[in-house]
């Protein structure tokens, strides 16, 4: 279904104002590919008709569906592996030691998409830290899209999703076959709490995370939005906590409160000691 330039500009403004996702002009084809199926699913004959309704009812549910359709939900189990290796080898053992009196760990996957990242952490904790019995371990997974979070909280994945990054050993241990898909066990599913949260709106009160994964979402935002979000993270992260960004993302030139850790290719950052800041 074709999308006119004027309609694309309207979509671009809508998406940017509601999610901060920047859609450059060359993404017109992407908007066509994503909005065509949405128009049909919502009973419209064209994207133009769908957008007519969005304009007419800006307070309805349709604008949010347009925004969600334009978000990239690409993710996989143990994506990029290095962050999970760093967590297993160094970061979690050190944190567990530092938190041994409080016996509490707070992990936040912001922009979690369909849940693979949060469930990867849950499986890692079960496998290598025996689930930390006697501890309060909270894994909060948030995303702007309630639709993707519905899928995430079901914990059901198709074969293609399973094939992307999940070791066979963990598949056998933590998933059950249901028809053509795989259902994550209740034990793992219950470890993760899913909630909608738009990173550009005011954040609700949150426990200060010890580990915050904000991977592969800043790349969709402009510089000022990246700075704003990093500034907020700087304020909520535990002073000795860890921030993980995606492979193509950095705090460099955006917020000098952070410094990269020595964990090679893990995309891990910590807060500098105040005296060491520029
Ligand atoms: C590419 S996925 C990244 C998933 C996962 N973090 C990973 O690295 O595999 C980006 C996610 O960011 C979410 N997102 C986009 N804009 C957002 C916003 N303003 N607030 C919260 N989440 C947002 C999208 O819905 C999408 O699920």
PDB file of N, CA, C and O and ligand atoms in Angstrom, residues 19 21 71-76 79 111-113 117 143-145 197-200 215-217 220-221, ligand 1:
ATOM      1  N   UNK A  19       7.209   8.798  20.949  1.00  0.00           N
ATOM      2  CA  UNK A  19       8.199   7.795  21.379  1.00  0.00           C
ATOM      3  C   UNK A  19       9.632   8.294  21.289  1.00  0.00           C
ATOM      4  O   UNK A  19      10.536   7.631  21.779  1.00  0.00           O
ATOM      5  N   UNK A  21      11.279   8.136  18.674  1.00  0.00           N
ATOM      6  CA  UNK A  21      11.925   7.396  17.583  1.00  0.00           C
ATOM      7  C   UNK A  21      11.989   8.318  16.359  1.00  0.00           C
ATOM      8  O   UNK A  21      10.972   8.865  15.930  1.00  0.00           O
ATOM      9  N   UNK A  71       7.963   0.892  15.667  1.00  0.00           N
ATOM     10  CA  UNK A  71       9.110   0.579  16.540  1.00  0.00           C
ATOM     11  C   UNK A  71       9.749  -0.718  16.041  1.00  0.00           C
ATOM     12  O   UNK A  71       9.064  -1.598  15.529  1.00  0.00           O
ATOM     13  N   UNK A  72      11.055  -0.805  16.162  1.00  0.00           N
ATOM     14  CA  UNK A  72      11.764  -2.030  15.782  1.00  0.00           C
ATOM     15  C   UNK A  72      11.901  -2.898  17.010  1.00  0.00           C
ATOM     16  O   UNK A  72      12.488  -2.473  18.008  1.00  0.00           O
ATOM     17  N   UNK A  73      11.351  -4.100  16.960  1.00  0.00           N
ATOM     18  CA  UNK A  73      11.338  -4.980  18.135  1.00  0.00           C
ATOM     19  C   UNK A  73      12.398  -6.069  18.073  1.00  0.00           C
ATOM     20  O   UNK A  73      12.375  -7.009  18.872  1.00  0.00           O
ATOM     21  N   UNK A  74      13.291  -5.924  17.119  1.00  0.00           N
ATOM     22  CA  UNK A  74      14.380  -6.891  16.933  1.00  0.00           C
ATOM     23  C   UNK A  74      15.070  -7.246  18.262  1.00  0.00           C
ATOM     24  O   UNK A  74      15.539  -6.361  18.972  1.00  0.00           O
ATOM     25  N   UNK A  75      15.139  -8.513  18.591  1.00  0.00           N
ATOM     26  CA  UNK A  75      15.842  -8.953  19.800  1.00  0.00           C
ATOM     27  C   UNK A  75      16.126 -10.436  19.684  1.00  0.00           C
ATOM     28  O   UNK A  75      15.700 -11.082  18.729  1.00  0.00           O
ATOM     29  N   UNK A  76      16.872 -10.973  20.632  1.00  0.00           N
ATOM     30  CA  UNK A  76      17.113 -12.423  20.630  1.00  0.00           C
ATOM     31  C   UNK A  76      17.629 -12.840  22.004  1.00  0.00           C
ATOM     32  O   UNK A  76      18.036 -11.992  22.805  1.00  0.00           O
ATOM     33  N   UNK A  79      21.529 -11.966  23.328  1.00  0.00           N
ATOM     34  CA  UNK A  79      21.976 -11.139  22.201  1.00  0.00           C
ATOM     35  C   UNK A  79      23.376 -10.570  22.448  1.00  0.00           C
ATOM     36  O   UNK A  79      23.626  -9.994  23.513  1.00  0.00           O
ATOM     37  N   UNK A 111      13.165  -1.057  27.570  1.00  0.00           N
ATOM     38  CA  UNK A 111      13.046  -1.380  26.134  1.00  0.00           C
ATOM     39  C   UNK A 111      13.358  -2.861  25.898  1.00  0.00           C
ATOM     40  O   UNK A 111      14.249  -3.220  25.149  1.00  0.00           O
ATOM     41  N   UNK A 112      12.589  -3.693  26.576  1.00  0.00           N
ATOM     42  CA  UNK A 112      12.878  -5.135  26.617  1.00  0.00           C
ATOM     43  C   UNK A 112      12.330  -5.890  25.418  1.00  0.00           C
ATOM     44  O   UNK A 112      12.616  -7.074  25.269  1.00  0.00           O
ATOM     45  N   UNK A 113      11.492  -5.237  24.619  1.00  0.00           N
ATOM     46  CA  UNK A 113      10.865  -5.909  23.489  1.00  0.00           C
ATOM     47  C   UNK A 113      10.149  -7.191  23.953  1.00  0.00           C
ATOM     48  O   UNK A 113       9.530  -7.196  25.013  1.00  0.00           O
ATOM     49  N   UNK A 117      15.609 -10.828  26.342  1.00  0.00           N
ATOM     50  CA  UNK A 117      16.730 -10.294  27.122  1.00  0.00           C
ATOM     51  C   UNK A 117      16.512 -10.555  28.620  1.00  0.00           C
ATOM     52  O   UNK A 117      17.403 -11.053  29.316  1.00  0.00           O
ATOM     53  N   UNK A 143       8.739  -1.677  28.314  1.00  0.00           N
ATOM     54  CA  UNK A 143       8.787  -1.278  26.904  1.00  0.00           C
ATOM     55  C   UNK A 143       7.645  -0.310  26.668  1.00  0.00           C
ATOM     56  O   UNK A 143       6.678  -0.282  27.443  1.00  0.00           O
ATOM     57  N   UNK A 144       7.746   0.460  25.595  1.00  0.00           N
ATOM     58  CA  UNK A 144       6.665   1.389  25.253  1.00  0.00           C
ATOM     59  C   UNK A 144       5.445   0.629  24.720  1.00  0.00           C
ATOM     60  O   UNK A 144       4.317   1.093  24.833  1.00  0.00           O
ATOM     61  N   UNK A 145       5.670  -0.541  24.158  1.00  0.00           N
ATOM     62  CA  UNK A 145       4.610  -1.247  23.443  1.00  0.00           C
ATOM     63  C   UNK A 145       3.907  -2.283  24.316  1.00  0.00           C
ATOM     64  O   UNK A 145       4.501  -3.282  24.718  1.00  0.00           O
ATOM     65  N   UNK A 197       6.392   1.220  29.935  1.00  0.00           N
ATOM     66  CA  UNK A 197       7.073   2.452  30.369  1.00  0.00           C
ATOM     67  C   UNK A 197       7.649   3.128  29.128  1.00  0.00           C
ATOM     68  O   UNK A 197       8.408   2.514  28.376  1.00  0.00           O
ATOM     69  N   UNK A 198       7.215   4.366  28.914  1.00  0.00           N
ATOM     70  CA  UNK A 198       7.747   5.156  27.806  1.00  0.00           C
ATOM     71  C   UNK A 198       8.937   5.947  28.340  1.00  0.00           C
ATOM     72  O   UNK A 198       8.786   6.766  29.257  1.00  0.00           O
ATOM     73  N   UNK A 199      10.099   5.699  27.775  1.00  0.00           N
ATOM     74  CA  UNK A 199      11.324   6.308  28.312  1.00  0.00           C
ATOM     75  C   UNK A 199      11.321   7.834  28.239  1.00  0.00           C
ATOM     76  O   UNK A 199      12.063   8.487  28.976  1.00  0.00           O
ATOM     77  N   UNK A 200      10.515   8.399  27.343  1.00  0.00           N
ATOM     78  CA  UNK A 200      10.547   9.874  27.230  1.00  0.00           C
ATOM     79  C   UNK A 200       9.486  10.552  28.085  1.00  0.00           C
ATOM     80  O   UNK A 200       9.429  11.775  28.156  1.00  0.00           O
ATOM     81  N   UNK A 215      19.498  -1.544  25.908  1.00  0.00           N
ATOM     82  CA  UNK A 215      20.279  -1.914  24.735  1.00  0.00           C
ATOM     83  C   UNK A 215      19.457  -1.768  23.456  1.00  0.00           C
ATOM     84  O   UNK A 215      18.297  -2.148  23.377  1.00  0.00           O
ATOM     85  N   UNK A 216      20.096  -1.180  22.469  1.00  0.00           N
ATOM     86  CA  UNK A 216      19.529  -1.085  21.133  1.00  0.00           C
ATOM     87  C   UNK A 216      18.222  -0.298  21.083  1.00  0.00           C
ATOM     88  O   UNK A 216      17.278  -0.678  20.393  1.00  0.00           O
ATOM     89  N   UNK A 217      18.173   0.776  21.835  1.00  0.00           N
ATOM     90  CA  UNK A 217      17.025   1.675  21.726  1.00  0.00           C
ATOM     91  C   UNK A 217      17.495   3.126  21.572  1.00  0.00           C
ATOM     92  O   UNK A 217      16.887   3.884  20.810  1.00  0.00           O
ATOM     93  N   UNK A 220      17.741   4.815  18.153  1.00  0.00           N
ATOM     94  CA  UNK A 220      16.571   5.335  17.410  1.00  0.00           C
ATOM     95  C   UNK A 220      16.244   6.770  17.796  1.00  0.00           C
ATOM     96  O   UNK A 220      15.349   7.364  17.209  1.00  0.00           O
ATOM     97  N   UNK A 221      16.925   7.308  18.809  1.00  0.00           N
ATOM     98  CA  UNK A 221      16.585   8.636  19.320  1.00  0.00           C
ATOM     99  C   UNK A 221      17.607   9.684  18.869  1.00  0.00           C
ATOM    100  O   UNK A 221      18.764   9.365  18.587  1.00  0.00           O
TER     101      UNK A 221
HETATM  102  C1  LIG B   1      15.422  -3.110  19.038  1.00  0.00           C
HETATM  103  S1  LIG B   1      14.420  -3.408  20.451  1.00  0.00           S
HETATM  104  C2  LIG B   1      15.658  -3.780  21.654  1.00  0.00           C
HETATM  105  C3  LIG B   1      15.284  -4.973  22.498  1.00  0.00           C
HETATM  106  C4  LIG B   1      16.354  -5.427  23.483  1.00  0.00           C
HETATM  107  N1  LIG B   1      16.714  -4.375  24.398  1.00  0.00           N
HETATM  108  C5  LIG B   1      17.576  -5.917  22.759  1.00  0.00           C
HETATM  109  O1  LIG B   1      18.595  -5.247  22.754  1.00  0.00           O
HETATM  110  O2  LIG B   1      17.506  -7.003  22.174  1.00  0.00           O
HETATM  111  C6  LIG B   1      13.950  -1.730  20.834  1.00  0.00           C
HETATM  112  C7  LIG B   1      12.713  -1.660  21.746  1.00  0.00           C
HETATM  113  O3  LIG B   1      12.603  -0.312  22.198  1.00  0.00           O
HETATM  114  C8  LIG B   1      11.233  -0.027  22.367  1.00  0.00           C
HETATM  115  N2  LIG B   1      11.061   1.436  22.410  1.00  0.00           N
HETATM  116  C9  LIG B   1      11.123   2.327  21.393  1.00  0.00           C
HETATM  117  N3  LIG B   1      10.887   3.571  21.823  1.00  0.00           N
HETATM  118  C10 LIG B   1      10.678   3.484  23.165  1.00  0.00           C
HETATM  119  C11 LIG B   1      10.376   4.429  24.183  1.00  0.00           C
HETATM  120  N4  LIG B   1      10.232   5.747  23.913  1.00  0.00           N
HETATM  121  N5  LIG B   1      10.215   3.984  25.452  1.00  0.00           N
HETATM  122  C12 LIG B   1      10.347   2.673  25.741  1.00  0.00           C
HETATM  123  N6  LIG B   1      10.623   1.720  24.819  1.00  0.00           N
HETATM  124  C13 LIG B   1      10.790   2.121  23.537  1.00  0.00           C
HETATM  125  C14 LIG B   1      10.578  -0.698  21.180  1.00  0.00           C
HETATM  126  O4  LIG B   1       9.200  -0.932  21.396  1.00  0.00           O
HETATM  127  C15 LIG B   1      11.415  -1.986  21.055  1.00  0.00           C
HETATM  128  O5  LIG B   1      10.775  -3.067  21.686  1.00  0.00           O
END
